[in-house]
Steps between C-alpha positions, in 0.01 A plus 500: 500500500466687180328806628390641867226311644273806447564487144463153483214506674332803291610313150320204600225684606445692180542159323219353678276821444555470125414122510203590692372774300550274199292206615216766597544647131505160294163365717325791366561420150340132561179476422357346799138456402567400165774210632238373730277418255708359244688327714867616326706833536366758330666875511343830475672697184742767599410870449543781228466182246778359564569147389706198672720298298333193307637134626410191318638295774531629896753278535754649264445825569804554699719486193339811351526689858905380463489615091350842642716578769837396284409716213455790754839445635645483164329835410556701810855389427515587151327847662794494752814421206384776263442748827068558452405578852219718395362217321545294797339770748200532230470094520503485929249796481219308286531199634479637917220664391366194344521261740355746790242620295393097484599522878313805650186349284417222706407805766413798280336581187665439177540877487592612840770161493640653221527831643649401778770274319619801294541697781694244677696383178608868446615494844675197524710633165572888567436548905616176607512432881471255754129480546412561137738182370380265760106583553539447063696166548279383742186506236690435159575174536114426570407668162782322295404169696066546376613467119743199555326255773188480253726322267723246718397170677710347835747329245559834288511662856779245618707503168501878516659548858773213392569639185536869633697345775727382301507837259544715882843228586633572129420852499708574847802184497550493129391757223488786772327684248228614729783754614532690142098552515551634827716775390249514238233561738736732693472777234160470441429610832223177583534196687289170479453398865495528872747801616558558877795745529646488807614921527200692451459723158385416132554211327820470316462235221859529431578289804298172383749226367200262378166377567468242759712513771836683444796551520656857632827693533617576858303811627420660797204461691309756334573432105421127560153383367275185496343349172329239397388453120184546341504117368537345848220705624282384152552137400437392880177689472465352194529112624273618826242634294529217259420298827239664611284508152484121534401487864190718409367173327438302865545778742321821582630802411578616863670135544710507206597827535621414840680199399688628213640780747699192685719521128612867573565433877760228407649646249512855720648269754734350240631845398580602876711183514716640176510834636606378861735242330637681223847763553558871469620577063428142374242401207191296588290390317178524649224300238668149607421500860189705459409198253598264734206731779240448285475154394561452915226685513296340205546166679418663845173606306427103414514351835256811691 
């Protein structure tokens, strides 16, 4: 077993709650009445203006998602070579306060969402602790996941977990280079992604190897810490939500809400099966299996 049960068991759980959280987020930018009527999806607009990304064709709209997040590793590693964590911290400050402003509005007012995403985002980057990085996590996810489900259909959905699959096996077994962004990330003081310490105290960033599920040097019990990445927790929230937008055509919203959830349950399943499986200070890469959950889950969804 990778971790102690209770960690296991409390990673999982906060994977789940962020799944959650994000299908009740990305229902309340669909525009129930309004797909009703004309019989086809139709999305409110996101807040403070805010604009999604333009697609000719839903079902190609994977490859710009892929473009996107390449060009981002490229330039937080360009940020990392020529030693810019300032410009880094600056980058992971906008964009948590971003996506849980988009978050916090599906429950609040455009204002007081806002508010309370600052306050949180200044948190999560100067005072950062236990509670503060994982209550964020839990909600981020659903705000990044409202400006991209708009924009995919089931195929997009499918060629996105494969492709990012394949990027998370490369990343870990070949280029490794998710380690130098770690060390990055180390002294900018932030970390994207579930972090259960297993000693109690402040989060130290400087003991994250990568996003996903890591790798660690031998410590004792109270140094050693739990992660999982930002991007496992996102593009299966992603696929789920991309699921759930088309159920909405046949099903009521209470129904398809209810179905979709059977996509986080397998794939929250399917990452307690790494974690059990998977050994002390090796790489996993988690996006494969958790792939693997939710198109279980997807066909799971079919047949109910």
């Amino acid at each position: 077993m990778k971790h102690t049960l209770k960690i296991t068991i409390a990673l999982v759980l906060f994977f789940f709650m962020a799944q959650f959280a994000g299908l009740l987020i990305i229902n309340h930018y669909i525009d129930h009445k309004k797909t009703v009527e004309t019989k086809k999806i139709v999305m409110k607009p996101l807040p403070y203006g805010l604009e999604r990304p333009e697609v000719e064709n839903q079902s190609y709209s994977f490859i710009y998602i892929t473009a996107a997040i390449l060009i981002g590793t490229i330039l937080v590693l360009l940020l990392a070579k020529f030693n810019k964590p300032m410009i880094w911290k600056i980058w992971f400050f906008a964009t948590v306060w971003l996506t849980l402003s988009i978050a916090f509005a599906a429950f609040f007012s455009s204002v007081t969402a806002a508010a309370i995403a600052l306050f949180l985002a200044i948190l999560k980057i100067y005072k950062p602790d236990l509670i503060i990085q994982n209550i964020s996590e839990i909600f981020i996810y659903g705000g990044l996941a409202a400006i991209f489900v708009p924009i995919l259909n089931i195929f997009a959905a499918f060629m996105l977990l494969i492709v990012i699959s394949v990027y998370d096996y490369l990343s870990v077994y070949k280029t490794r280079h998710m380690i130098s962004l770690a060390k990055f990330q180390s002294k900018a003081k932030v970390f994207a992604g579930l972090f259960i310490p297993y000693g109690k105290g402040k989060i130290n960033a400087k003991e994250t190897i990568k996003p996903g599920l890591k790798k660690m040097p031998k410590k004792t019990e109270a140094q050693r810490i739990a992660v999982l990445g930002g991007g496992d927790i996102g593009f299966a929230l992603i696929f789920a939500g991309v699921v759930m937008k088309g159920l909405m055509l046949k099903e009521t919203v209470l129904t398809g809400f209810l179905k979709t959830l059977i996509i986080p349950v397998i794939a929250s399943l399917a990452l307690l099966f790494l974690l059990i499986r998977g050994q002390e200070n090796k790489f996993y890469p988690a996006m494969p299996i958790l792939s693997i959950g939710c198109f279980l889950g997807y066909l799971v969804v079919l047949v109910v």
